[in-house]
Amino acid sequence: MSDSTPTPRERLAHQLAEAVAEALRSDLARRERALLVVSGGSTPVPFFHALAAMALPWSRIDVTLADERWVAETADDSNARLVREHLLRGAATEARFVPLTSEAATPEEGAAEVGRRIAELSWPASVVILGMGGDGHTASLFPDSRELELALSTDEPVVAVRTPSQPQPRITLSADRLHQAYRHYLHITGEEKRAVLGRALAGDDTRSLPIRAFLASPLSIHWAP
Ligand SMILES: O=C(O)[C@H](O)[C@@H](O)[C@H](O)[C@H](O)COP(=O)(O)O
């Protein structure tokens, strides 16, 4: 295989970027603005690069996050920083990015303001991109979070989340808000996550594997080894 041959994960990233770009174009043919909700972590980076290179009317696209760590945008683990560095570049800098943090010291104090900001976007979203962790979490819906029940049941747009397995306090779009989209794409890679997804598909206890909150409605699964 020559160096220029894309890896399966690179091909996956490009195929997903093409699907998302087509979805955005289709929605923008009938509405003034379109909303794209993306997840953080490491998996999305090649997808962000591929999408940023797509020819789109970026000035008519709003981008926000499925969740965020309550850290400054200068922090290494800020999802807003990840989006600004890897997606909002070139023509895509014209997109309107709406972050999930505020000046408040904690997500609990900032949730009302962030919730108002999120609620003002052009819902239903055109696309929600979900990732998944090895524990079956998606966004910041974690099995060991004491706010999981609330995040799965509230109609508030965002929920402040404290999770023993995570070093930072977080804020997440609620499951109800994440469901308010025309399309949901799950972007995962590797054998471990394929096995987790297989377990999730074989059961129905959402609290143990929160990704299950999105398996009962249309979900386009994008996986590469
Ligand atoms: O803020 C985050 O980390 C994400 O929103 C989170 O839900 C992510 O999608 C999974 O943790 C998978 O992360 P990786 O892509 O790094 O495996």
mmCIF file with all atom_site columns, C-alpha atoms in Angstrom, residues 103-218:
data_model
loop_
_atom_site.group_PDB
_atom_site.id
_atom_site.type_symbol
_atom_site.label_atom_id
_atom_site.label_alt_id
_atom_site.label_comp_id
_atom_site.label_asym_id
_atom_site.label_entity_id
_atom_site.label_seq_id
_atom_site.pdbx_PDB_ins_code
_atom_site.Cartn_x
_atom_site.Cartn_y
_atom_site.Cartn_z
_atom_site.occupancy
_atom_site.B_iso_or_equiv
_atom_site.pdbx_formal_charge
_atom_site.auth_seq_id
_atom_site.auth_comp_id
_atom_site.auth_asym_id
_atom_site.auth_atom_id
_atom_site.pdbx_PDB_model_num
ATOM 1   C CA . GLU A 1 103 ? -17.677 33.098 32.388 1.00 0.00 ? 103 GLU A CA 1
ATOM 2   C CA . ALA A 1 104 ? -19.390 31.312 35.287 1.00 0.00 ? 104 ALA A CA 1
ATOM 3   C CA . ALA A 1 105 ? -17.061 29.403 37.623 1.00 0.00 ? 105 ALA A CA 1
ATOM 4   C CA . THR A 1 106 ? -19.060 26.162 37.361 1.00 0.00 ? 106 THR A CA 1
ATOM 5   C CA . PRO A 1 107 ? -21.369 24.506 34.798 1.00 0.00 ? 107 PRO A CA 1
ATOM 6   C CA . GLU A 1 108 ? -24.164 24.601 37.377 1.00 0.00 ? 108 GLU A CA 1
ATOM 7   C CA . GLU A 1 109 ? -23.891 28.406 37.544 1.00 0.00 ? 109 GLU A CA 1
ATOM 8   C CA . GLY A 1 110 ? -23.510 28.742 33.770 1.00 0.00 ? 110 GLY A CA 1
ATOM 9   C CA . ALA A 1 111 ? -26.157 26.263 32.600 1.00 0.00 ? 111 ALA A CA 1
ATOM 10  C CA . ALA A 1 112 ? -29.091 28.716 32.442 1.00 0.00 ? 112 ALA A CA 1
ATOM 11  C CA . GLU A 1 113 ? -27.199 31.211 30.246 1.00 0.00 ? 113 GLU A CA 1
ATOM 12  C CA . VAL A 1 114 ? -25.764 28.478 28.013 1.00 0.00 ? 114 VAL A CA 1
ATOM 13  C CA . GLY A 1 115 ? -29.192 26.861 27.760 1.00 0.00 ? 115 GLY A CA 1
ATOM 14  C CA . ARG A 1 116 ? -30.744 30.127 26.550 1.00 0.00 ? 116 ARG A CA 1
ATOM 15  C CA . ARG A 1 117 ? -27.939 30.524 23.986 1.00 0.00 ? 117 ARG A CA 1
ATOM 16  C CA . ILE A 1 118 ? -28.420 26.973 22.686 1.00 0.00 ? 118 ILE A CA 1
ATOM 17  C CA . ALA A 1 119 ? -32.217 27.219 22.567 1.00 0.00 ? 119 ALA A CA 1
ATOM 18  C CA . GLU A 1 120 ? -31.947 30.231 20.219 1.00 0.00 ? 120 GLU A CA 1
ATOM 19  C CA . LEU A 1 121 ? -30.220 28.165 17.488 1.00 0.00 ? 121 LEU A CA 1
ATOM 20  C CA . SER A 1 122 ? -32.018 26.855 14.394 1.00 0.00 ? 122 SER A CA 1
ATOM 21  C CA . TRP A 1 123 ? -33.457 23.598 15.779 1.00 0.00 ? 123 TRP A CA 1
ATOM 22  C CA . PRO A 1 124 ? -34.043 20.883 14.643 1.00 0.00 ? 124 PRO A CA 1
ATOM 23  C CA . ALA A 1 125 ? -30.357 20.495 13.884 1.00 0.00 ? 125 ALA A CA 1
ATOM 24  C CA . SER A 1 126 ? -29.500 19.266 10.395 1.00 0.00 ? 126 SER A CA 1
ATOM 25  C CA . VAL A 1 127 ? -27.026 16.822 11.855 1.00 0.00 ? 127 VAL A CA 1
ATOM 26  C CA . VAL A 1 128 ? -25.891 15.626 15.271 1.00 0.00 ? 128 VAL A CA 1
ATOM 27  C CA . ILE A 1 129 ? -22.557 13.812 15.242 1.00 0.00 ? 129 ILE A CA 1
ATOM 28  C CA . LEU A 1 130 ? -22.232 11.474 18.234 1.00 0.00 ? 130 LEU A CA 1
ATOM 29  C CA . GLY A 1 131 ? -19.102 9.765  19.478 1.00 0.00 ? 131 GLY A CA 1
ATOM 30  C CA . MET A 1 132 ? -18.976 6.991  22.043 1.00 0.00 ? 132 MET A CA 1
ATOM 31  C CA . GLY A 1 133 ? -16.615 6.020  24.814 1.00 0.00 ? 133 GLY A CA 1
ATOM 32  C CA . GLY A 1 134 ? -15.588 2.519  25.827 1.00 0.00 ? 134 GLY A CA 1
ATOM 33  C CA . ASP A 1 135 ? -18.138 2.728  28.673 1.00 0.00 ? 135 ASP A CA 1
ATOM 34  C CA . GLY A 1 136 ? -20.962 3.391  26.222 1.00 0.00 ? 136 GLY A CA 1
ATOM 35  C CA . HIS A 1 137 ? -21.213 7.106  27.038 1.00 0.00 ? 137 HIS A CA 1
ATOM 36  C CA . THR A 1 138 ? -22.082 9.610  24.349 1.00 0.00 ? 138 THR A CA 1
ATOM 37  C CA . ALA A 1 139 ? -21.824 13.384 24.634 1.00 0.00 ? 139 ALA A CA 1
ATOM 38  C CA . SER A 1 140 ? -21.436 13.678 28.429 1.00 0.00 ? 140 SER A CA 1
ATOM 39  C CA . LEU A 1 141 ? -24.120 11.132 29.221 1.00 0.00 ? 141 LEU A CA 1
ATOM 40  C CA . PHE A 1 142 ? -21.944 8.920  31.394 1.00 0.00 ? 142 PHE A CA 1
ATOM 41  C CA . PRO A 1 143 ? -23.101 5.712  33.150 1.00 0.00 ? 143 PRO A CA 1
ATOM 42  C CA . ASP A 1 144 ? -21.385 6.786  36.397 1.00 0.00 ? 144 ASP A CA 1
ATOM 43  C CA . SER A 1 145 ? -22.743 10.340 36.384 1.00 0.00 ? 145 SER A CA 1
ATOM 44  C CA . ARG A 1 146 ? -25.252 11.192 39.103 1.00 0.00 ? 146 ARG A CA 1
ATOM 45  C CA . GLU A 1 147 ? -26.969 13.570 36.625 1.00 0.00 ? 147 GLU A CA 1
ATOM 46  C CA . LEU A 1 148 ? -27.541 10.846 34.019 1.00 0.00 ? 148 LEU A CA 1
ATOM 47  C CA . GLU A 1 149 ? -31.202 10.306 34.927 1.00 0.00 ? 149 GLU A CA 1
ATOM 48  C CA . LEU A 1 150 ? -31.810 14.064 34.652 1.00 0.00 ? 150 LEU A CA 1
ATOM 49  C CA . ALA A 1 151 ? -29.891 14.370 31.358 1.00 0.00 ? 151 ALA A CA 1
ATOM 50  C CA . LEU A 1 152 ? -31.953 11.496 29.917 1.00 0.00 ? 152 LEU A CA 1
ATOM 51  C CA . SER A 1 153 ? -35.312 12.907 31.029 1.00 0.00 ? 153 SER A CA 1
ATOM 52  C CA . THR A 1 154 ? -35.251 16.701 31.153 1.00 0.00 ? 154 THR A CA 1
ATOM 53  C CA . ASP A 1 155 ? -36.521 18.964 28.377 1.00 0.00 ? 155 ASP A CA 1
ATOM 54  C CA . GLU A 1 156 ? -33.956 21.587 29.382 1.00 0.00 ? 156 GLU A CA 1
ATOM 55  C CA . PRO A 1 157 ? -31.401 22.088 26.566 1.00 0.00 ? 157 PRO A CA 1
ATOM 56  C CA . VAL A 1 158 ? -28.280 21.540 28.701 1.00 0.00 ? 158 VAL A CA 1
ATOM 57  C CA . VAL A 1 159 ? -27.316 19.802 31.940 1.00 0.00 ? 159 VAL A CA 1
ATOM 58  C CA . ALA A 1 160 ? -24.295 20.339 34.194 1.00 0.00 ? 160 ALA A CA 1
ATOM 59  C CA . VAL A 1 161 ? -22.563 17.009 34.749 1.00 0.00 ? 161 VAL A CA 1
ATOM 60  C CA . ARG A 1 162 ? -20.143 15.760 37.442 1.00 0.00 ? 162 ARG A CA 1
ATOM 61  C CA . THR A 1 163 ? -18.683 12.321 36.784 1.00 0.00 ? 163 THR A CA 1
ATOM 62  C CA . PRO A 1 164 ? -16.261 10.343 39.019 1.00 0.00 ? 164 PRO A CA 1
ATOM 63  C CA . SER A 1 165 ? -14.538 8.886  35.925 1.00 0.00 ? 165 SER A CA 1
ATOM 64  C CA . GLN A 1 166 ? -13.890 12.336 34.424 1.00 0.00 ? 166 GLN A CA 1
ATOM 65  C CA . PRO A 1 167 ? -11.376 14.893 35.779 1.00 0.00 ? 167 PRO A CA 1
ATOM 66  C CA . GLN A 1 168 ? -13.368 17.951 34.717 1.00 0.00 ? 168 GLN A CA 1
ATOM 67  C CA . PRO A 1 169 ? -16.929 19.110 35.424 1.00 0.00 ? 169 PRO A CA 1
ATOM 68  C CA . ARG A 1 170 ? -18.848 19.080 32.172 1.00 0.00 ? 170 ARG A CA 1
ATOM 69  C CA . ILE A 1 171 ? -21.934 20.445 30.458 1.00 0.00 ? 171 ILE A CA 1
ATOM 70  C CA . THR A 1 172 ? -23.904 18.346 27.978 1.00 0.00 ? 172 THR A CA 1
ATOM 71  C CA . LEU A 1 173 ? -26.835 18.792 25.651 1.00 0.00 ? 173 LEU A CA 1
ATOM 72  C CA . SER A 1 174 ? -29.691 16.800 27.137 1.00 0.00 ? 174 SER A CA 1
ATOM 73  C CA . ALA A 1 175 ? -30.847 13.631 25.369 1.00 0.00 ? 175 ALA A CA 1
ATOM 74  C CA . ASP A 1 176 ? -34.072 15.476 24.493 1.00 0.00 ? 176 ASP A CA 1
ATOM 75  C CA . ARG A 1 177 ? -32.146 18.269 22.792 1.00 0.00 ? 177 ARG A CA 1
ATOM 76  C CA . LEU A 1 178 ? -29.774 15.863 21.045 1.00 0.00 ? 178 LEU A CA 1
ATOM 77  C CA . HIS A 1 179 ? -32.818 14.077 19.625 1.00 0.00 ? 179 HIS A CA 1
ATOM 78  C CA . GLN A 1 180 ? -33.991 17.355 18.020 1.00 0.00 ? 180 GLN A CA 1
ATOM 79  C CA . ALA A 1 181 ? -32.188 16.729 14.748 1.00 0.00 ? 181 ALA A CA 1
ATOM 80  C CA . TYR A 1 182 ? -33.107 15.488 11.264 1.00 0.00 ? 182 TYR A CA 1
ATOM 81  C CA . ARG A 1 183 ? -30.089 13.153 11.199 1.00 0.00 ? 183 ARG A CA 1
ATOM 82  C CA . HIS A 1 184 ? -27.888 11.418 13.776 1.00 0.00 ? 184 HIS A CA 1
ATOM 83  C CA . TYR A 1 185 ? -24.505 9.998  12.819 1.00 0.00 ? 185 TYR A CA 1
ATOM 84  C CA . LEU A 1 186 ? -22.479 7.833  15.210 1.00 0.00 ? 186 LEU A CA 1
ATOM 85  C CA . HIS A 1 187 ? -18.753 8.164  14.415 1.00 0.00 ? 187 HIS A CA 1
ATOM 86  C CA . ILE A 1 188 ? -16.648 5.469  16.076 1.00 0.00 ? 188 ILE A CA 1
ATOM 87  C CA . THR A 1 189 ? -13.513 3.490  15.281 1.00 0.00 ? 189 THR A CA 1
ATOM 88  C CA . GLY A 1 190 ? -11.752 0.386  16.517 1.00 0.00 ? 190 GLY A CA 1
ATOM 89  C CA . GLU A 1 191 ? -12.681 -3.093 17.639 1.00 0.00 ? 191 GLU A CA 1
ATOM 90  C CA . GLU A 1 192 ? -13.355 -2.122 21.280 1.00 0.00 ? 192 GLU A CA 1
ATOM 91  C CA . LYS A 1 193 ? -16.077 0.360  20.329 1.00 0.00 ? 193 LYS A CA 1
ATOM 92  C CA . ARG A 1 194 ? -17.571 -2.059 17.821 1.00 0.00 ? 194 ARG A CA 1
ATOM 93  C CA . ALA A 1 195 ? -17.912 -4.600 20.630 1.00 0.00 ? 195 ALA A CA 1
ATOM 94  C CA . VAL A 1 196 ? -19.443 -1.971 22.958 1.00 0.00 ? 196 VAL A CA 1
ATOM 95  C CA . LEU A 1 197 ? -21.945 -1.034 20.254 1.00 0.00 ? 197 LEU A CA 1
ATOM 96  C CA . GLY A 1 198 ? -22.743 -4.714 19.769 1.00 0.00 ? 198 GLY A CA 1
ATOM 97  C CA . ARG A 1 199 ? -23.503 -5.027 23.509 1.00 0.00 ? 199 ARG A CA 1
ATOM 98  C CA . ALA A 1 200 ? -25.582 -1.853 23.384 1.00 0.00 ? 200 ALA A CA 1
ATOM 99  C CA . LEU A 1 201 ? -27.652 -3.214 20.491 1.00 0.00 ? 201 LEU A CA 1
ATOM 100 C CA . ALA A 1 202 ? -28.243 -6.455 22.405 1.00 0.00 ? 202 ALA A CA 1
ATOM 101 C CA . GLY A 1 203 ? -29.877 -4.828 25.459 1.00 0.00 ? 203 GLY A CA 1
ATOM 102 C CA . ASP A 1 204 ? -32.082 -1.955 26.594 1.00 0.00 ? 204 ASP A CA 1
ATOM 103 C CA . ASP A 1 205 ? -30.746 -0.620 29.918 1.00 0.00 ? 205 ASP A CA 1
ATOM 104 C CA . THR A 1 206 ? -29.855 2.942  28.920 1.00 0.00 ? 206 THR A CA 1
ATOM 105 C CA . ARG A 1 207 ? -28.320 3.776  32.278 1.00 0.00 ? 207 ARG A CA 1
ATOM 106 C CA . SER A 1 208 ? -25.578 1.185  31.889 1.00 0.00 ? 208 SER A CA 1
ATOM 107 C CA . LEU A 1 209 ? -24.865 2.079  28.240 1.00 0.00 ? 209 LEU A CA 1
ATOM 108 C CA . PRO A 1 210 ? -26.221 5.596  27.550 1.00 0.00 ? 210 PRO A CA 1
ATOM 109 C CA . ILE A 1 211 ? -25.612 5.331  23.787 1.00 0.00 ? 211 ILE A CA 1
ATOM 110 C CA . ARG A 1 212 ? -28.791 3.225  23.892 1.00 0.00 ? 212 ARG A CA 1
ATOM 111 C CA . ALA A 1 213 ? -30.757 6.482  24.185 1.00 0.00 ? 213 ALA A CA 1
ATOM 112 C CA . PHE A 1 214 ? -30.053 6.925  20.460 1.00 0.00 ? 214 PHE A CA 1
ATOM 113 C CA . LEU A 1 215 ? -30.430 3.365  19.160 1.00 0.00 ? 215 LEU A CA 1
ATOM 114 C CA . ALA A 1 216 ? -34.243 3.355  19.044 1.00 0.00 ? 216 ALA A CA 1
ATOM 115 C CA . SER A 1 217 ? -34.392 6.120  16.454 1.00 0.00 ? 217 SER A CA 1
ATOM 116 C CA . PRO A 1 218 ? -32.705 6.425  13.045 1.00 0.00 ? 218 PRO A CA 1
#
